[in-house]
């Protein structure tokens, strides 16, 4: 058995943080190897060391049996390692061809090298089924195709080992299937693939071996067919985790939030929301599914009063708002609507504030917290520590800077702030983005508890699993329009995926381009 | 006024346009390299001013315009290096650094001028040997009597100094470098997405330093042109905002060499038109005040930039120091 990669005793500290603690990893040549772990478990650090972004404090790297000590990415590339980053490293206004040759142009003048590159890319495209229009600019391509460009880029530079960091986070289920087909083709040609992900389902579906990391150490190496999702989750978190949310059927009451004929255009006049209609009843969760960037953020902003209502109406707890009677975020809060924003760092908290300060944001005017113009600091701190107890935020230090909590704990603090006032309408965006498995379980239970207490909940999420396991009803947003609505019993990933890409109208850019490429 | 007189007036205005546009073209190309790499270059003005003073001083002392120009390029490159050190190596604010260099150049040239030459901040006037002189293209006099085309050749194309020809010849070269070479591809990439360049194993800082230094060279030539080709001495703040106009032309031309060339020609034309119409009574209005005419290029710049040129999309990473993330 030969190994594409062998890491031994990799150790790396960032100040007080022990990011990698004596990590060993062996990846068989021609296999698909998954690496799972919670956020901050050290997966990304380990891969960055392998790709030459950082140097390990100690430990050895060997690639195809040769020992290396990478001091920059170029050396890793030369050794045959290619990396597809979570956020693509592409120049948006360059063509596919220009992006691929960047860094490997083959001479001072471009012309000759470009022609050679074009031929080589055609060959690679045919060999691995990676069809992309080489002369299209990146910003005209769908996310799935951009990812292909990243893969092509790595292969063109001679990668025999591909590292992919959370490659499916931005893809529709159909695009994910396409990607997995490409993986299979790559594997057949002898390419080794390292897949970093937190989606256990994908690990089970595609990998040969899995390595599990927890708190900087490697806790297990297993063959995929000898394990299952719950065992992996347990290894990641270090305790038993309930993966499936058990949910009683809801008992919907009267409508608490009604949205009628909502239209909204951005500052450039581009329509972002088109004729949106829905209502949410008490004791009900409405899930909004969609690939990110299809109007979800705009919907959240308009509903919560961050963006001004332009057309249509929103009825909250029987009170109707239109463009002529606009409202702001503060009005909505006093009406009994709470908002957990999509991006906790940009809108949920101020990372430089202490936990106590972040825990009253939006409610800082509360009469009980204020004495005249002064806040009552003891009360503010006391409230924060109550929230921390209620939502198990760790560490329980109200003076700690918000930035110094882990993602999951930041999110729990925000959820605590918004939920503990028992709002009638709860608007939640991406509740578990960047949150680890243990915290996800907790957050899901709390959201369901809100529903069971008779609240109306709007849940916007790009995670289909989350939508499917929490919602009572689902609407799908694509390009600012609701392309489908259904009860959760009638929904599955496939159906939602088709609606997310709006394929029944058969102008899916991905498919169109694939057909083009085939011809 | 018959046709040939009118034609001649027109040609002379265009002739002045070329001479006035030359420093703009050189400075704008300097800015183009720098800004395409992601480094804002508001210090064009300061670099040119420093080059003006250096070239005038060296030309006075040595009598050699070429030596003067090389010295000016050297000084301008030092300024560029300071800008690079502050903004590329130490991730400082590019606007602040550029403005600081402008102030430094403005003050330093006057103080050094006062202490070295004692002529109220000016350098002594140069003799003809110390300057770049006009070049008569072959056959200019011979063809002068050919109707229409003769004057075109003699007045417009012939009779400029070497730096004018250099500036305009530079534009296609810049275009070729930017779009047809490896360096150009990487330069454009680093101004759009430096991370993509970094992960491709290319040094972001290395590319930006090179771009900034090329800007230094071109500003050195531009300053030399102003001081020892167009004029014959250094006077205080003699660049008179040419660096800022060049920046405006850069935006106006959407950071593309050919577009920028035409923007520079337009601004040059406005300046030469202002000079020609100065004191000439306009029917129905009378003589237009000099101040108003001189303000026209600046007003037009503001108006044009305020939205008459369509969307000028700057390089995406412009103004942002590149910090490698963990």
PDB file of C-alpha atoms in Angstrom, chain B residues 3-234:
ATOM      1  CA  UNK B   3      -9.338  78.482 -44.369  1.00  0.00           C
ATOM      2  CA  UNK B   4      -5.581  78.044 -44.086  1.00  0.00           C
ATOM      3  CA  UNK B   5      -5.427  80.492 -41.187  1.00  0.00           C
ATOM      4  CA  UNK B   6      -8.223  78.700 -39.414  1.00  0.00           C
ATOM      5  CA  UNK B   7      -6.532  75.370 -40.083  1.00  0.00           C
ATOM      6  CA  UNK B   8      -3.291  76.725 -38.690  1.00  0.00           C
ATOM      7  CA  UNK B   9      -4.971  78.027 -35.531  1.00  0.00           C
ATOM      8  CA  UNK B  10      -6.599  74.680 -35.058  1.00  0.00           C
ATOM      9  CA  UNK B  11      -3.298  72.853 -35.567  1.00  0.00           C
ATOM     10  CA  UNK B  12      -1.503  75.135 -33.149  1.00  0.00           C
ATOM     11  CA  UNK B  13      -4.157  74.424 -30.521  1.00  0.00           C
ATOM     12  CA  UNK B  14      -3.705  70.696 -31.062  1.00  0.00           C
ATOM     13  CA  UNK B  15       0.050  71.185 -31.007  1.00  0.00           C
ATOM     14  CA  UNK B  16      -0.248  72.794 -27.584  1.00  0.00           C
ATOM     15  CA  UNK B  17      -2.585  70.002 -26.583  1.00  0.00           C
ATOM     16  CA  UNK B  18       0.119  67.439 -27.229  1.00  0.00           C
ATOM     17  CA  UNK B  19       2.661  69.389 -25.213  1.00  0.00           C
ATOM     18  CA  UNK B  20       0.279  69.900 -22.298  1.00  0.00           C
ATOM     19  CA  UNK B  21      -0.951  66.308 -22.374  1.00  0.00           C
ATOM     20  CA  UNK B  22       2.540  64.812 -22.277  1.00  0.00           C
ATOM     21  CA  UNK B  23       3.118  65.024 -18.513  1.00  0.00           C
ATOM     22  CA  UNK B  24      -0.468  63.894 -17.952  1.00  0.00           C
ATOM     23  CA  UNK B  25       0.064  60.815 -20.107  1.00  0.00           C
ATOM     24  CA  UNK B  26       3.309  59.917 -18.357  1.00  0.00           C
ATOM     25  CA  UNK B  27       1.867  60.437 -14.888  1.00  0.00           C
ATOM     26  CA  UNK B  28      -1.377  58.660 -15.703  1.00  0.00           C
ATOM     27  CA  UNK B  29       0.549  55.629 -17.008  1.00  0.00           C
ATOM     28  CA  UNK B  30       2.553  55.700 -13.773  1.00  0.00           C
ATOM     29  CA  UNK B  31      -0.693  55.733 -11.827  1.00  0.00           C
ATOM     30  CA  UNK B  32      -2.100  52.986 -14.007  1.00  0.00           C
ATOM     31  CA  UNK B  33       0.660  50.555 -13.070  1.00  0.00           C
ATOM     32  CA  UNK B  34       0.389  51.373  -9.401  1.00  0.00           C
ATOM     33  CA  UNK B  35      -3.383  51.332  -9.168  1.00  0.00           C
ATOM     34  CA  UNK B  36      -3.811  48.248 -11.319  1.00  0.00           C
ATOM     35  CA  UNK B  37      -1.653  46.495  -8.730  1.00  0.00           C
ATOM     36  CA  UNK B  38      -3.980  47.706  -5.983  1.00  0.00           C
ATOM     37  CA  UNK B  39      -1.941  50.600  -4.622  1.00  0.00           C
ATOM     38  CA  UNK B  40      -3.616  54.022  -4.748  1.00  0.00           C
ATOM     39  CA  UNK B  41      -1.110  56.555  -6.010  1.00  0.00           C
ATOM     40  CA  UNK B  42      -2.218  60.000  -4.910  1.00  0.00           C
ATOM     41  CA  UNK B  43       1.492  60.862  -4.642  1.00  0.00           C
ATOM     42  CA  UNK B  44       1.904  61.290  -8.426  1.00  0.00           C
ATOM     43  CA  UNK B  45       1.972  65.025  -7.847  1.00  0.00           C
ATOM     44  CA  UNK B  46       4.711  64.838  -5.215  1.00  0.00           C
ATOM     45  CA  UNK B  47       6.870  62.478  -7.229  1.00  0.00           C
ATOM     46  CA  UNK B  48       6.630  64.711 -10.279  1.00  0.00           C
ATOM     47  CA  UNK B  49       7.394  67.813  -8.267  1.00  0.00           C
ATOM     48  CA  UNK B  50      10.452  66.191  -6.720  1.00  0.00           C
ATOM     49  CA  UNK B  51      11.531  65.119 -10.206  1.00  0.00           C
ATOM     50  CA  UNK B  52      11.011  68.670 -11.520  1.00  0.00           C
ATOM     51  CA  UNK B  53      13.280  70.099  -8.885  1.00  0.00           C
ATOM     52  CA  UNK B  54      15.922  67.381  -9.246  1.00  0.00           C
ATOM     53  CA  UNK B  55      16.095  67.616 -13.012  1.00  0.00           C
ATOM     54  CA  UNK B  56      16.253  71.406 -13.028  1.00  0.00           C
ATOM     55  CA  UNK B  57      18.990  71.420 -10.382  1.00  0.00           C
ATOM     56  CA  UNK B  58      21.082  68.704 -11.992  1.00  0.00           C
ATOM     57  CA  UNK B  59      20.666  70.203 -15.442  1.00  0.00           C
ATOM     58  CA  UNK B  60      21.844  73.558 -14.115  1.00  0.00           C
ATOM     59  CA  UNK B  61      24.885  72.056 -12.414  1.00  0.00           C
ATOM     60  CA  UNK B  62      25.920  69.546 -15.088  1.00  0.00           C
ATOM     61  CA  UNK B  63      24.371  71.004 -18.205  1.00  0.00           C
ATOM     62  CA  UNK B  64      23.198  67.582 -19.305  1.00  0.00           C
ATOM     63  CA  UNK B  65      19.460  67.011 -19.689  1.00  0.00           C
ATOM     64  CA  UNK B  66      19.936  63.245 -19.831  1.00  0.00           C
ATOM     65  CA  UNK B  67      21.891  63.164 -16.600  1.00  0.00           C
ATOM     66  CA  UNK B  68      19.224  65.424 -15.113  1.00  0.00           C
ATOM     67  CA  UNK B  69      16.464  63.078 -16.149  1.00  0.00           C
ATOM     68  CA  UNK B  70      18.189  60.018 -14.731  1.00  0.00           C
ATOM     69  CA  UNK B  71      18.721  61.816 -11.439  1.00  0.00           C
ATOM     70  CA  UNK B  72      15.050  62.824 -11.438  1.00  0.00           C
ATOM     71  CA  UNK B  73      13.999  59.227 -12.081  1.00  0.00           C
ATOM     72  CA  UNK B  74      16.201  58.141  -9.190  1.00  0.00           C
ATOM     73  CA  UNK B  75      14.641  60.614  -6.775  1.00  0.00           C
ATOM     74  CA  UNK B  76      11.144  59.787  -7.944  1.00  0.00           C
ATOM     75  CA  UNK B  77      11.856  56.083  -7.411  1.00  0.00           C
ATOM     76  CA  UNK B  78      13.022  56.802  -3.872  1.00  0.00           C
ATOM     77  CA  UNK B  79       9.686  58.519  -3.238  1.00  0.00           C
ATOM     78  CA  UNK B  80       7.917  55.503  -4.749  1.00  0.00           C
ATOM     79  CA  UNK B  81       9.910  53.194  -2.498  1.00  0.00           C
ATOM     80  CA  UNK B  82       8.907  55.177   0.579  1.00  0.00           C
ATOM     81  CA  UNK B  83       5.285  54.860  -0.497  1.00  0.00           C
ATOM     82  CA  UNK B  84       5.788  51.145  -1.059  1.00  0.00           C
ATOM     83  CA  UNK B  85       7.523  50.640   2.256  1.00  0.00           C
ATOM     84  CA  UNK B  86       4.727  52.408   4.122  1.00  0.00           C
ATOM     85  CA  UNK B  87       1.804  50.823   2.323  1.00  0.00           C
ATOM     86  CA  UNK B  88       3.017  47.437   1.039  1.00  0.00           C
ATOM     87  CA  UNK B  89       5.467  46.309   3.695  1.00  0.00           C
ATOM     88  CA  UNK B  90       3.817  48.020   6.646  1.00  0.00           C
ATOM     89  CA  UNK B  91       0.202  47.986   5.400  1.00  0.00           C
ATOM     90  CA  UNK B  92      -0.216  51.702   6.013  1.00  0.00           C
ATOM     91  CA  UNK B  93      -3.029  53.800   4.608  1.00  0.00           C
ATOM     92  CA  UNK B  94      -2.289  54.524   0.956  1.00  0.00           C
ATOM     93  CA  UNK B  95      -4.020  57.884   0.824  1.00  0.00           C
ATOM     94  CA  UNK B  96      -2.270  59.148   3.942  1.00  0.00           C
ATOM     95  CA  UNK B  97       1.113  58.027   2.669  1.00  0.00           C
ATOM     96  CA  UNK B  98       0.533  59.616  -0.740  1.00  0.00           C
ATOM     97  CA  UNK B  99      -0.618  62.921   0.687  1.00  0.00           C
ATOM     98  CA  UNK B 100       2.350  62.930   3.060  1.00  0.00           C
ATOM     99  CA  UNK B 101       4.701  62.518   0.096  1.00  0.00           C
ATOM    100  CA  UNK B 102       2.998  65.382  -1.734  1.00  0.00           C
ATOM    101  CA  UNK B 103       3.437  67.674   1.247  1.00  0.00           C
ATOM    102  CA  UNK B 104       7.020  66.519   1.696  1.00  0.00           C
ATOM    103  CA  UNK B 105       7.851  67.212  -1.953  1.00  0.00           C
ATOM    104  CA  UNK B 106       6.166  70.590  -1.920  1.00  0.00           C
ATOM    105  CA  UNK B 107       8.058  71.729   1.178  1.00  0.00           C
ATOM    106  CA  UNK B 108      11.386  70.102   0.477  1.00  0.00           C
ATOM    107  CA  UNK B 109      11.766  71.476  -3.054  1.00  0.00           C
ATOM    108  CA  UNK B 110      11.209  75.022  -1.823  1.00  0.00           C
ATOM    109  CA  UNK B 111      13.532  74.742   1.179  1.00  0.00           C
ATOM    110  CA  UNK B 112      16.345  73.081  -0.766  1.00  0.00           C
ATOM    111  CA  UNK B 113      15.855  75.538  -3.607  1.00  0.00           C
ATOM    112  CA  UNK B 114      16.106  78.476  -1.236  1.00  0.00           C
ATOM    113  CA  UNK B 115      19.232  77.206   0.469  1.00  0.00           C
ATOM    114  CA  UNK B 116      21.048  76.044  -2.664  1.00  0.00           C
ATOM    115  CA  UNK B 117      20.203  78.719  -5.217  1.00  0.00           C
ATOM    116  CA  UNK B 118      18.890  81.687  -3.196  1.00  0.00           C
ATOM    117  CA  UNK B 119      16.430  82.758  -5.880  1.00  0.00           C
ATOM    118  CA  UNK B 120      13.236  82.698  -3.886  1.00  0.00           C
ATOM    119  CA  UNK B 121      12.753  78.935  -4.247  1.00  0.00           C
ATOM    120  CA  UNK B 122      13.407  78.823  -7.957  1.00  0.00           C
ATOM    121  CA  UNK B 123      16.315  77.205  -9.722  1.00  0.00           C
ATOM    122  CA  UNK B 124      18.374  79.350 -12.088  1.00  0.00           C
ATOM    123  CA  UNK B 125      17.201  79.474 -15.695  1.00  0.00           C
ATOM    124  CA  UNK B 126      18.751  76.861 -17.913  1.00  0.00           C
ATOM    125  CA  UNK B 127      20.581  77.525 -21.119  1.00  0.00           C
ATOM    126  CA  UNK B 128      19.485  75.631 -24.200  1.00  0.00           C
ATOM    127  CA  UNK B 129      22.159  72.939 -23.648  1.00  0.00           C
ATOM    128  CA  UNK B 130      20.567  71.937 -20.365  1.00  0.00           C
ATOM    129  CA  UNK B 131      17.163  71.288 -21.870  1.00  0.00           C
ATOM    130  CA  UNK B 132      15.436  68.785 -24.095  1.00  0.00           C
ATOM    131  CA  UNK B 133      14.978  70.683 -27.353  1.00  0.00           C
ATOM    132  CA  UNK B 134      12.527  70.382 -30.167  1.00  0.00           C
ATOM    133  CA  UNK B 135      13.272  67.911 -32.911  1.00  0.00           C
ATOM    134  CA  UNK B 136      12.428  68.814 -36.495  1.00  0.00           C
ATOM    135  CA  UNK B 137      11.228  65.712 -38.240  1.00  0.00           C
ATOM    136  CA  UNK B 138      12.918  65.161 -41.618  1.00  0.00           C
ATOM    137  CA  UNK B 139      11.376  67.058 -44.476  1.00  0.00           C
ATOM    138  CA  UNK B 140       9.208  69.294 -42.310  1.00  0.00           C
ATOM    139  CA  UNK B 141      10.257  72.485 -44.085  1.00  0.00           C
ATOM    140  CA  UNK B 142      10.174  70.790 -47.457  1.00  0.00           C
ATOM    141  CA  UNK B 143       6.582  69.742 -46.998  1.00  0.00           C
ATOM    142  CA  UNK B 144       5.466  72.939 -45.272  1.00  0.00           C
ATOM    143  CA  UNK B 145       3.945  74.324 -48.445  1.00  0.00           C
ATOM    144  CA  UNK B 146       1.859  71.292 -49.265  1.00  0.00           C
ATOM    145  CA  UNK B 147      -1.681  72.442 -48.569  1.00  0.00           C
ATOM    146  CA  UNK B 148      -3.479  71.041 -45.508  1.00  0.00           C
ATOM    147  CA  UNK B 149      -1.147  68.123 -44.861  1.00  0.00           C
ATOM    148  CA  UNK B 150       2.036  70.185 -44.914  1.00  0.00           C
ATOM    149  CA  UNK B 151       1.111  72.309 -41.901  1.00  0.00           C
ATOM    150  CA  UNK B 152      -0.257  69.210 -40.201  1.00  0.00           C
ATOM    151  CA  UNK B 153       3.118  67.552 -40.434  1.00  0.00           C
ATOM    152  CA  UNK B 154       5.184  70.612 -39.613  1.00  0.00           C
ATOM    153  CA  UNK B 155       3.113  72.189 -36.872  1.00  0.00           C
ATOM    154  CA  UNK B 156       1.488  69.211 -35.227  1.00  0.00           C
ATOM    155  CA  UNK B 157       3.714  66.197 -35.674  1.00  0.00           C
ATOM    156  CA  UNK B 158       7.121  67.764 -36.017  1.00  0.00           C
ATOM    157  CA  UNK B 159       8.896  70.095 -33.645  1.00  0.00           C
ATOM    158  CA  UNK B 160       8.387  68.420 -30.310  1.00  0.00           C
ATOM    159  CA  UNK B 161      11.068  67.315 -27.920  1.00  0.00           C
ATOM    160  CA  UNK B 162      11.961  63.672 -27.527  1.00  0.00           C
ATOM    161  CA  UNK B 163       9.936  63.204 -24.331  1.00  0.00           C
ATOM    162  CA  UNK B 164       6.683  64.054 -26.101  1.00  0.00           C
ATOM    163  CA  UNK B 165       7.286  61.322 -28.632  1.00  0.00           C
ATOM    164  CA  UNK B 166       8.365  58.996 -25.840  1.00  0.00           C
ATOM    165  CA  UNK B 167       5.168  59.611 -23.875  1.00  0.00           C
ATOM    166  CA  UNK B 168       2.871  58.821 -26.756  1.00  0.00           C
ATOM    167  CA  UNK B 169       4.913  55.839 -27.885  1.00  0.00           C
ATOM    168  CA  UNK B 170       4.651  54.560 -24.344  1.00  0.00           C
ATOM    169  CA  UNK B 171       0.890  54.056 -24.436  1.00  0.00           C
ATOM    170  CA  UNK B 172       0.809  51.067 -26.826  1.00  0.00           C
ATOM    171  CA  UNK B 173       3.764  49.617 -24.943  1.00  0.00           C
ATOM    172  CA  UNK B 174       1.840  49.852 -21.673  1.00  0.00           C
ATOM    173  CA  UNK B 175      -1.152  48.256 -23.358  1.00  0.00           C
ATOM    174  CA  UNK B 176       0.986  45.394 -24.594  1.00  0.00           C
ATOM    175  CA  UNK B 177       2.606  44.850 -21.219  1.00  0.00           C
ATOM    176  CA  UNK B 178      -0.727  44.925 -19.432  1.00  0.00           C
ATOM    177  CA  UNK B 179      -2.651  42.603 -21.712  1.00  0.00           C
ATOM    178  CA  UNK B 180      -0.104  40.489 -23.498  1.00  0.00           C
ATOM    179  CA  UNK B 181       2.535  39.595 -20.952  1.00  0.00           C
ATOM    180  CA  UNK B 182       2.819  37.432 -17.891  1.00  0.00           C
ATOM    181  CA  UNK B 183       3.703  40.450 -15.771  1.00  0.00           C
ATOM    182  CA  UNK B 184       0.590  42.257 -16.992  1.00  0.00           C
ATOM    183  CA  UNK B 185      -1.684  39.328 -16.230  1.00  0.00           C
ATOM    184  CA  UNK B 186      -0.312  39.037 -12.726  1.00  0.00           C
ATOM    185  CA  UNK B 187      -0.467  42.790 -12.224  1.00  0.00           C
ATOM    186  CA  UNK B 188      -4.124  42.903 -13.177  1.00  0.00           C
ATOM    187  CA  UNK B 189      -4.825  39.884 -10.987  1.00  0.00           C
ATOM    188  CA  UNK B 190      -3.130  41.319  -7.926  1.00  0.00           C
ATOM    189  CA  UNK B 191      -5.238  44.472  -8.141  1.00  0.00           C
ATOM    190  CA  UNK B 192      -8.415  42.421  -8.330  1.00  0.00           C
ATOM    191  CA  UNK B 193      -7.822  39.535  -5.966  1.00  0.00           C
ATOM    192  CA  UNK B 194      -4.416  39.357  -4.311  1.00  0.00           C
ATOM    193  CA  UNK B 195      -5.405  36.127  -2.542  1.00  0.00           C
ATOM    194  CA  UNK B 196      -5.709  34.373  -5.883  1.00  0.00           C
ATOM    195  CA  UNK B 197      -2.209  35.532  -6.720  1.00  0.00           C
ATOM    196  CA  UNK B 198      -0.844  34.470  -3.356  1.00  0.00           C
ATOM    197  CA  UNK B 199      -2.338  30.996  -3.518  1.00  0.00           C
ATOM    198  CA  UNK B 200      -0.927  30.612  -7.030  1.00  0.00           C
ATOM    199  CA  UNK B 201       2.467  30.919  -5.375  1.00  0.00           C
ATOM    200  CA  UNK B 202       3.300  34.434  -6.622  1.00  0.00           C
ATOM    201  CA  UNK B 203       4.529  37.160  -4.259  1.00  0.00           C
ATOM    202  CA  UNK B 204       1.883  39.860  -3.852  1.00  0.00           C
ATOM    203  CA  UNK B 205       4.325  42.306  -2.314  1.00  0.00           C
ATOM    204  CA  UNK B 206       6.916  41.685  -5.022  1.00  0.00           C
ATOM    205  CA  UNK B 207       4.423  42.503  -7.757  1.00  0.00           C
ATOM    206  CA  UNK B 208       3.207  45.626  -6.009  1.00  0.00           C
ATOM    207  CA  UNK B 209       6.719  46.904  -5.410  1.00  0.00           C
ATOM    208  CA  UNK B 210       7.533  46.461  -9.064  1.00  0.00           C
ATOM    209  CA  UNK B 211       4.376  48.314 -10.088  1.00  0.00           C
ATOM    210  CA  UNK B 212       5.066  51.179  -7.712  1.00  0.00           C
ATOM    211  CA  UNK B 213       8.669  51.457  -8.925  1.00  0.00           C
ATOM    212  CA  UNK B 214       7.601  51.595 -12.564  1.00  0.00           C
ATOM    213  CA  UNK B 215       5.319  54.426 -11.470  1.00  0.00           C
ATOM    214  CA  UNK B 216       8.383  56.100  -9.975  1.00  0.00           C
ATOM    215  CA  UNK B 217      10.303  55.878 -13.244  1.00  0.00           C
ATOM    216  CA  UNK B 218       7.449  57.363 -15.269  1.00  0.00           C
ATOM    217  CA  UNK B 219       6.849  60.177 -12.775  1.00  0.00           C
ATOM    218  CA  UNK B 220      10.565  60.950 -12.973  1.00  0.00           C
ATOM    219  CA  UNK B 221      10.294  61.376 -16.727  1.00  0.00           C
ATOM    220  CA  UNK B 222       7.099  63.414 -16.358  1.00  0.00           C
ATOM    221  CA  UNK B 223       8.745  65.780 -13.870  1.00  0.00           C
ATOM    222  CA  UNK B 224      11.816  66.170 -16.064  1.00  0.00           C
ATOM    223  CA  UNK B 225       9.579  67.036 -18.984  1.00  0.00           C
ATOM    224  CA  UNK B 226       7.801  69.761 -17.032  1.00  0.00           C
ATOM    225  CA  UNK B 227      10.988  71.350 -15.665  1.00  0.00           C
ATOM    226  CA  UNK B 228      13.619  71.021 -18.366  1.00  0.00           C
ATOM    227  CA  UNK B 229      11.710  70.411 -21.589  1.00  0.00           C
ATOM    228  CA  UNK B 230       8.481  72.390 -21.326  1.00  0.00           C
ATOM    229  CA  UNK B 231      10.070  75.004 -19.049  1.00  0.00           C
ATOM    230  CA  UNK B 232      13.644  76.016 -18.370  1.00  0.00           C
ATOM    231  CA  UNK B 233      13.742  76.173 -14.580  1.00  0.00           C
ATOM    232  CA  UNK B 234      12.023  74.925 -11.460  1.00  0.00           C
TER     233      UNK B 234
END
